Tab-separated table of C-alpha atoms in Angstrom:
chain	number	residue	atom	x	y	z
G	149	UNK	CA	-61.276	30.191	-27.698
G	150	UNK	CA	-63.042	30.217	-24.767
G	151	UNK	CA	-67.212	30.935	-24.028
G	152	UNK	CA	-69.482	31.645	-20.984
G	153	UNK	CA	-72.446	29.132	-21.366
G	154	UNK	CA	-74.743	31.982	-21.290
G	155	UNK	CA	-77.824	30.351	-19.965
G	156	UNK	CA	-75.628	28.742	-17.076
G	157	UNK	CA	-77.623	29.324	-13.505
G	158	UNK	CA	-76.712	31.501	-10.725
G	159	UNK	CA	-74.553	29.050	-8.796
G	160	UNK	CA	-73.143	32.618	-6.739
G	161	UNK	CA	-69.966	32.620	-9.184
G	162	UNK	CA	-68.590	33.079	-12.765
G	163	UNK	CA	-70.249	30.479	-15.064
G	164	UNK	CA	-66.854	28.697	-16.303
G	165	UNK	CA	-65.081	28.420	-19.238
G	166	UNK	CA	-65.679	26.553	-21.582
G	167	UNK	CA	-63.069	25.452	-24.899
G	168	UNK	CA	-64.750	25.411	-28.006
G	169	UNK	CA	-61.370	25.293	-29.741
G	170	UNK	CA	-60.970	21.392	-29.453
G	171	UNK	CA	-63.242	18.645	-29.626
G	172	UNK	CA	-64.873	17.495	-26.397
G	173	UNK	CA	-65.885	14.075	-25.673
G	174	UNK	CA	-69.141	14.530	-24.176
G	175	UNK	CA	-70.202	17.049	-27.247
G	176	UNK	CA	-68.985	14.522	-29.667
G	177	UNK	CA	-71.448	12.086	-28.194
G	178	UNK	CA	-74.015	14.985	-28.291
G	179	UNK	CA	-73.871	15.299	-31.609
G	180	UNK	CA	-74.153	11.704	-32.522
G	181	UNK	CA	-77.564	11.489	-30.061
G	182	UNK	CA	-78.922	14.556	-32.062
G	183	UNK	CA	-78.548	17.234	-29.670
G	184	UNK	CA	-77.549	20.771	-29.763
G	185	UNK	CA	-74.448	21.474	-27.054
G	186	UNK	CA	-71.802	20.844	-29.469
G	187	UNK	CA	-69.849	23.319	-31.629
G	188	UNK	CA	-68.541	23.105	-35.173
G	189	UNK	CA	-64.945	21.184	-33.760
G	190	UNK	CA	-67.035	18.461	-32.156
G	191	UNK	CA	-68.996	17.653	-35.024
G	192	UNK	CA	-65.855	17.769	-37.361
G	193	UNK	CA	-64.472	15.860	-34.861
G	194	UNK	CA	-67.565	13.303	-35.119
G	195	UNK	CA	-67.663	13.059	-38.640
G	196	UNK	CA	-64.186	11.865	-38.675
G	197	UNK	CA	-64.568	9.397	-36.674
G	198	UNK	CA	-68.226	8.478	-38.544
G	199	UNK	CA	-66.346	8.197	-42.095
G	200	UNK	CA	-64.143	5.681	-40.279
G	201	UNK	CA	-66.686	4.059	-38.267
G	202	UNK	CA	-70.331	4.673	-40.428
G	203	UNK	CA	-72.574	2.769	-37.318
G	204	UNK	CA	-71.006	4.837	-34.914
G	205	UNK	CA	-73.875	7.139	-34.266
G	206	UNK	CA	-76.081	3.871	-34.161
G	207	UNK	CA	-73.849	2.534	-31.251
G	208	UNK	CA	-74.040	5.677	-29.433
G	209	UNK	CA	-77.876	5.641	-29.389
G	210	UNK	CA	-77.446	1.265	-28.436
G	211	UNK	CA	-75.296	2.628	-25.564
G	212	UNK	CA	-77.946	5.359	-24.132
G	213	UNK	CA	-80.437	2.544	-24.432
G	214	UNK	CA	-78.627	-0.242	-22.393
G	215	UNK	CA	-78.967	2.562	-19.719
G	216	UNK	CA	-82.652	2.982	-19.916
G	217	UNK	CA	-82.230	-1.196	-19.538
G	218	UNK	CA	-80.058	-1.205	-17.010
G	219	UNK	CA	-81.418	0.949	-14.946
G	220	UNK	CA	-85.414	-0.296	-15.215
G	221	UNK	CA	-83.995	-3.626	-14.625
G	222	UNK	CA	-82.064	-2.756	-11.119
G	223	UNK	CA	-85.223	-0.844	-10.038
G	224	UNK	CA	-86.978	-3.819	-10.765
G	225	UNK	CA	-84.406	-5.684	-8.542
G	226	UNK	CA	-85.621	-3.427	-5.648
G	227	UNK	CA	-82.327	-0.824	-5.969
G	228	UNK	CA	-83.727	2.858	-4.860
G	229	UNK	CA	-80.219	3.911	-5.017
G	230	UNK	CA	-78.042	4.987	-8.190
G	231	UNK	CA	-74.454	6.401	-8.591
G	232	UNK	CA	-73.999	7.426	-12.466
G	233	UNK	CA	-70.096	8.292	-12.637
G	234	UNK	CA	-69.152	10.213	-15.968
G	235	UNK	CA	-72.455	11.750	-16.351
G	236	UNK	CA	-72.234	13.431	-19.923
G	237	UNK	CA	-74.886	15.857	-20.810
G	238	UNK	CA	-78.153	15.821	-20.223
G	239	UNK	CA	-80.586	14.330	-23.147
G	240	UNK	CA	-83.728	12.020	-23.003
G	241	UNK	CA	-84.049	9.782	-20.287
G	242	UNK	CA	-81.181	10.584	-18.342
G	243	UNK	CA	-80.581	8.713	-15.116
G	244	UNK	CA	-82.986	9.722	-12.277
G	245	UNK	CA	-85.672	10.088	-15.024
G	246	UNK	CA	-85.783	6.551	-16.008
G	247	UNK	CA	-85.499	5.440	-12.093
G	248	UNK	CA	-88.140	8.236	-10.529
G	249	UNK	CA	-90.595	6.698	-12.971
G	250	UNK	CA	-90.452	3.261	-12.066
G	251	UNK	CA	-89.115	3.965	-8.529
G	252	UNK	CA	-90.429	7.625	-7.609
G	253	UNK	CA	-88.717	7.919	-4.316
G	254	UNK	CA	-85.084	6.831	-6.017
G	255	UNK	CA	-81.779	8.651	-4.931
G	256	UNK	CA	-79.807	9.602	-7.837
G	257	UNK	CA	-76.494	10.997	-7.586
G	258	UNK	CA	-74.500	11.981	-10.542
G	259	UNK	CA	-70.910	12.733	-10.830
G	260	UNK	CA	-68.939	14.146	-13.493
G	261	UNK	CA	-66.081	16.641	-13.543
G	262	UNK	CA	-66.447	18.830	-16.199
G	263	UNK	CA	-67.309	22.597	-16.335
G	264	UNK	CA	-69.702	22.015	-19.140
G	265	UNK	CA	-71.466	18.743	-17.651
G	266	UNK	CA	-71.691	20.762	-14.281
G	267	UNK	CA	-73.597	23.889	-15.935
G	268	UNK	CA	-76.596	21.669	-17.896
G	269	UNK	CA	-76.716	18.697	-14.912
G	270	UNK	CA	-77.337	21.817	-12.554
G	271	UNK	CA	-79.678	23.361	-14.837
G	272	UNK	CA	-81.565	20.253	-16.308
G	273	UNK	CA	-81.157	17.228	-13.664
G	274	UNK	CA	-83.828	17.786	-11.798
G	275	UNK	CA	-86.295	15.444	-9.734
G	276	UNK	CA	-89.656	14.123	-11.430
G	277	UNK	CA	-90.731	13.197	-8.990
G	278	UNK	CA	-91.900	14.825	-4.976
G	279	UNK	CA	-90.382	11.840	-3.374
G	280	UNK	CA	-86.995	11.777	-5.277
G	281	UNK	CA	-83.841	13.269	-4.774
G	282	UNK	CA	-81.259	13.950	-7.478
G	283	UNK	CA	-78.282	15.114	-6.446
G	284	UNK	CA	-74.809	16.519	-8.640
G	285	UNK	CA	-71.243	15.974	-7.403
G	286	UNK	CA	-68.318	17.840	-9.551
G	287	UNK	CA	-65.792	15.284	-8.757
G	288	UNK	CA	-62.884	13.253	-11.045
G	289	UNK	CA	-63.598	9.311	-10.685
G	290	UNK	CA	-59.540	8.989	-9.788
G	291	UNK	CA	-60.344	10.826	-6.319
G	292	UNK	CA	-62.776	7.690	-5.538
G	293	UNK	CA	-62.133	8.409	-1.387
G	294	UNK	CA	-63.647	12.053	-2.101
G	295	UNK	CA	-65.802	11.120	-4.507
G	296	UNK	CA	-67.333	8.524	-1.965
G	297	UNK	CA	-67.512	10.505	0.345
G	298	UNK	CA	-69.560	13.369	-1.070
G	299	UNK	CA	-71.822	10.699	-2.516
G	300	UNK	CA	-72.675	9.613	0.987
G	301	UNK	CA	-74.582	12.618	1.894
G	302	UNK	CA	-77.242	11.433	-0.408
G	303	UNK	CA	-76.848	7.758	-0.724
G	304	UNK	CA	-77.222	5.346	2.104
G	305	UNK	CA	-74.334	3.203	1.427
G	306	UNK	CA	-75.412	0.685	3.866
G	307	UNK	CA	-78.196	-0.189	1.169
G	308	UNK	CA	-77.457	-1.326	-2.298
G	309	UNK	CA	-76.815	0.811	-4.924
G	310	UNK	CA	-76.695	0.530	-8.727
G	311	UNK	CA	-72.931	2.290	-9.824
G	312	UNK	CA	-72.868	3.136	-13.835
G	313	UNK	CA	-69.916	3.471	-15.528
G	314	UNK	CA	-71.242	4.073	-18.484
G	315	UNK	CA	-68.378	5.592	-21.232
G	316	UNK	CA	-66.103	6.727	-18.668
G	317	UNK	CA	-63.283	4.001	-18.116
G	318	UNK	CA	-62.427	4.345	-21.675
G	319	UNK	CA	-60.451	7.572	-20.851
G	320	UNK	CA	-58.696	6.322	-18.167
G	321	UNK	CA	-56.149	4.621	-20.580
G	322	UNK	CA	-53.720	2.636	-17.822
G	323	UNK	CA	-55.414	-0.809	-17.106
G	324	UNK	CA	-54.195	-1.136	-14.222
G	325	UNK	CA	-55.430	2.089	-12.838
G	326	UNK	CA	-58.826	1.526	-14.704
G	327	UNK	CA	-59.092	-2.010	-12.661
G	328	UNK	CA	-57.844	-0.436	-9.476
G	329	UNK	CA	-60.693	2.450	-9.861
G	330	UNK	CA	-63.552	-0.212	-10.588
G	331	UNK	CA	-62.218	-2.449	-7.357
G	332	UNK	CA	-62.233	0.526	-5.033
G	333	UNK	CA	-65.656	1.915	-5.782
G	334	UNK	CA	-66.907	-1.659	-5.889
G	335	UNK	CA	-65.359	-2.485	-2.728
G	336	UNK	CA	-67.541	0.782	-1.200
G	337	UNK	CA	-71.114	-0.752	-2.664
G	338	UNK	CA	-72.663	-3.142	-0.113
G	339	UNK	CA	-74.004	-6.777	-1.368
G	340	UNK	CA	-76.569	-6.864	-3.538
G	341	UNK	CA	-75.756	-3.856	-5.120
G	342	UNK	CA	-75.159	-3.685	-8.903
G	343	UNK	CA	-72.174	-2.598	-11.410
G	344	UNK	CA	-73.090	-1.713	-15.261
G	345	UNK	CA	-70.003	-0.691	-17.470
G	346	UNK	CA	-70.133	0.137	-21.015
G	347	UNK	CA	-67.577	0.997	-23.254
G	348	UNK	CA	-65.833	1.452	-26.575
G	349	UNK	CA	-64.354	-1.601	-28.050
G	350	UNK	CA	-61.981	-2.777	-30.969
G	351	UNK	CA	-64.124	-6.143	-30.798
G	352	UNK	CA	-66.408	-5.186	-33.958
G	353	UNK	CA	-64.470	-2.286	-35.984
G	354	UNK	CA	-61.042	-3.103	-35.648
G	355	UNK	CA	-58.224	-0.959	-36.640
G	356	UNK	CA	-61.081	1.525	-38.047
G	357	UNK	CA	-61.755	2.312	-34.026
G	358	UNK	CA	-57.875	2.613	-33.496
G	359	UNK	CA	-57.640	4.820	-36.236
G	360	UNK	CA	-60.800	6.784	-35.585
G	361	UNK	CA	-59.706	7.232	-31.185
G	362	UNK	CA	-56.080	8.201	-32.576
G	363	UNK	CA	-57.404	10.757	-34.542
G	364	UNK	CA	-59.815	12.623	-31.929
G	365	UNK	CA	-56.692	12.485	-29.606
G	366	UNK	CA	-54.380	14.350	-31.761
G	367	UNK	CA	-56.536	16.842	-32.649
G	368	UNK	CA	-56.974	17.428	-28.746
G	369	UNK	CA	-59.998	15.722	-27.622
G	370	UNK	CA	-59.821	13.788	-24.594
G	371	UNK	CA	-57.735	10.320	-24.856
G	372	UNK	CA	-59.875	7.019	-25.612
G	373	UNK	CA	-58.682	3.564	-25.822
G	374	UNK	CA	-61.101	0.841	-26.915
G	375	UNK	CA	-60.574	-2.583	-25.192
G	376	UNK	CA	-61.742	-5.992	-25.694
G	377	UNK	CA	-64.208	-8.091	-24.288
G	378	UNK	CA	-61.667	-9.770	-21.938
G	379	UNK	CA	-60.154	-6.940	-20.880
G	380	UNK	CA	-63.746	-5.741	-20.065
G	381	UNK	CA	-64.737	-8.405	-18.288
G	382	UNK	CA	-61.370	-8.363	-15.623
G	383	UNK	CA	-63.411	-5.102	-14.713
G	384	UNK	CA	-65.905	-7.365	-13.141
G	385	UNK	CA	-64.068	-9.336	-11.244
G	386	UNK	CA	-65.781	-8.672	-7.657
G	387	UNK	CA	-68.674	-9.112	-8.492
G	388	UNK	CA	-71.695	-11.877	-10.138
G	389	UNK	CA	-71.017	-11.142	-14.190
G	390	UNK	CA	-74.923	-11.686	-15.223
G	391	UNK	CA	-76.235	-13.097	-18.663
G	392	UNK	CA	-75.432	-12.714	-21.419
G	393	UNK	CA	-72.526	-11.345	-20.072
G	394	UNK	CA	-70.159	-8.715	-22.030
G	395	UNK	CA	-71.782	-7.856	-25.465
G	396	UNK	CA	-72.451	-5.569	-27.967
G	397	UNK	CA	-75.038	-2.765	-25.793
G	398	UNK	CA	-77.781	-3.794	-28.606
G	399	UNK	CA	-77.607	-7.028	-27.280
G	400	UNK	CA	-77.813	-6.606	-23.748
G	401	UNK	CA	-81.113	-7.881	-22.724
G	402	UNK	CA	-82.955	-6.416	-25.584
G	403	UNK	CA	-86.373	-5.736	-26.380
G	404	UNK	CA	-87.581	-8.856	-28.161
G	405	UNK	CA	-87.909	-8.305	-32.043
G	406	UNK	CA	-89.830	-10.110	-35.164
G	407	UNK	CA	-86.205	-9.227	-36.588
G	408	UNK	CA	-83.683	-11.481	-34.111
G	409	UNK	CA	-80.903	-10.715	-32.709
G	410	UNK	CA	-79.506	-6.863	-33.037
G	411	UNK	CA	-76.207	-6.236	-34.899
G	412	UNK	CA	-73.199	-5.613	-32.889
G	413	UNK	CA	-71.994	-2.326	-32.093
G	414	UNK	CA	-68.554	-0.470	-31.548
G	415	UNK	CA	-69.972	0.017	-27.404
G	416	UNK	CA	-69.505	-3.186	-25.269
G	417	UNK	CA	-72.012	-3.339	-21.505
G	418	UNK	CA	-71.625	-5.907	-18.887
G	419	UNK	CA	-73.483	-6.215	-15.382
G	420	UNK	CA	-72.476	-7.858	-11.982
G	421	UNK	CA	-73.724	-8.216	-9.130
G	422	UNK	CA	-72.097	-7.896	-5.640
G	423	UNK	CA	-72.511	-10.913	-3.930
């Protein structure tokens, strides 16, 4: 069936609909992080995929951490500007929060193009700081031209910017089209700007993640495929791959640890640089 978020914001029209009927990607990963915008189908969706994959709640929470990384380590670089494609829902430390704290006056753009996404981001993404500016775009990362373009009213693309593509090229199943989406939205950054991907592999879990991506599929979520860490690193082909290269998102540039190295995870991060 279909629900009106009720607690969606007066936007000047109907709050849209939203499918609690099938499973939805971005409530799926909700659930795993702890929060509360998911409905029964995406957690029975979730623990599906947990009895085939039992760490996969751990990876999720690896994943949302490489972007608090990520993102303290491009401000750090001197980026000011961020583009976070495939937003998901809002939950601790989201984008612009992480950046407006070490960077108060960063531009933050997100972009995401679906109806639920669009009611919380406009709800909940909102500066933290006087000097910022965080901005929302409802916009499918296949329309990069339009997508650009809407992103340039807030970001100075004449100065670098940091893109994340964090969980979103693992639904656009064609490779090709997946590589041809990265190069054209790479191609827009200016040098020194930055590219972070992470995504869901078949590197640690095997079958298990084939099994477990089939399964959400069928029973109508959106379409995954996990890839491996050569296919994710053709992604970065125009730009500086950085140490330690692709790896497990626990293991990208971690915190250091009495304990070693992390495990690896079912998510898989990389960063380049445009030269």
């Amino acid at each position: 069936m279909a629900e009106d978020i009720p607690s969606a914001p007066d936007t000047g029209s109907a709050p849209p609909k939203i499918d609690s009927s099938v499973p939805h990607s971005a409530r799926i990963w909700d659930y795993w992080l702890g929060g509360k915008e998911n409905y029964p189908v995406d957690r029975e969706a979730g623990d599906m995929v947990q009895q085939l994959l039992p760490d996969i709640a751990a990876s999720a929470r690896h994943d949302r951490a490489f972007l608090g990384r990520f993102v303290r380590f491009a401000a750090g670089e001197g980026i000011r500007q961020f583009l976070d494609i495939g937003t998901g829902l809002p939950t601790a430390d989201n984008t612009h929060e992480v950046a407006q704290r070490v960077v108060p006056d960063a531009r933050v753009v997100y972009v995401d193009n679906d109806p639920l996404v669009l009611v919380h981001a406009r709800a909940l993404l909102t500066n933290i700081s006087a000097e910022g500016v965080t901005d929302y775009i409802d916009a499918d990362i296949r329309d990069t031209a339009a997508l650009l373009e809407t992103a340039g009213r807030t970001l100075d693309f004449s100065q670098p910017i940091a893109l994340l593509l964090l969980g979103i090229l693992n639904h656009i199943v064609d490779d090709d089209e997946a590589r041809d989406i990265v190069h054209r939205l790479v191609e827009a950054l200016p040098s020194g700007s930055y590219l972070a991907i992470s995504h869901t592999t078949d590197e640690v879990d095997g079958e298990a993640m084939h099994e477990a991506t089939r399964g959400v599929t069928e029973s109508g979520g959106t379409p995954v495929v996990p890839r491996s860490a050569a296919q994710l690193r053709t992604f970065f082909e125009d730009v500086e791959l950085l140490e330690p290269g692709v790896v497990s998102c626990s293991r990208w540039r971690p915190e250091a640890t009495p304990w070693g190295e992390p495990p690896e995870f079912a998510h898989f991060c990389g960063v380049g640089r445009k030269p």
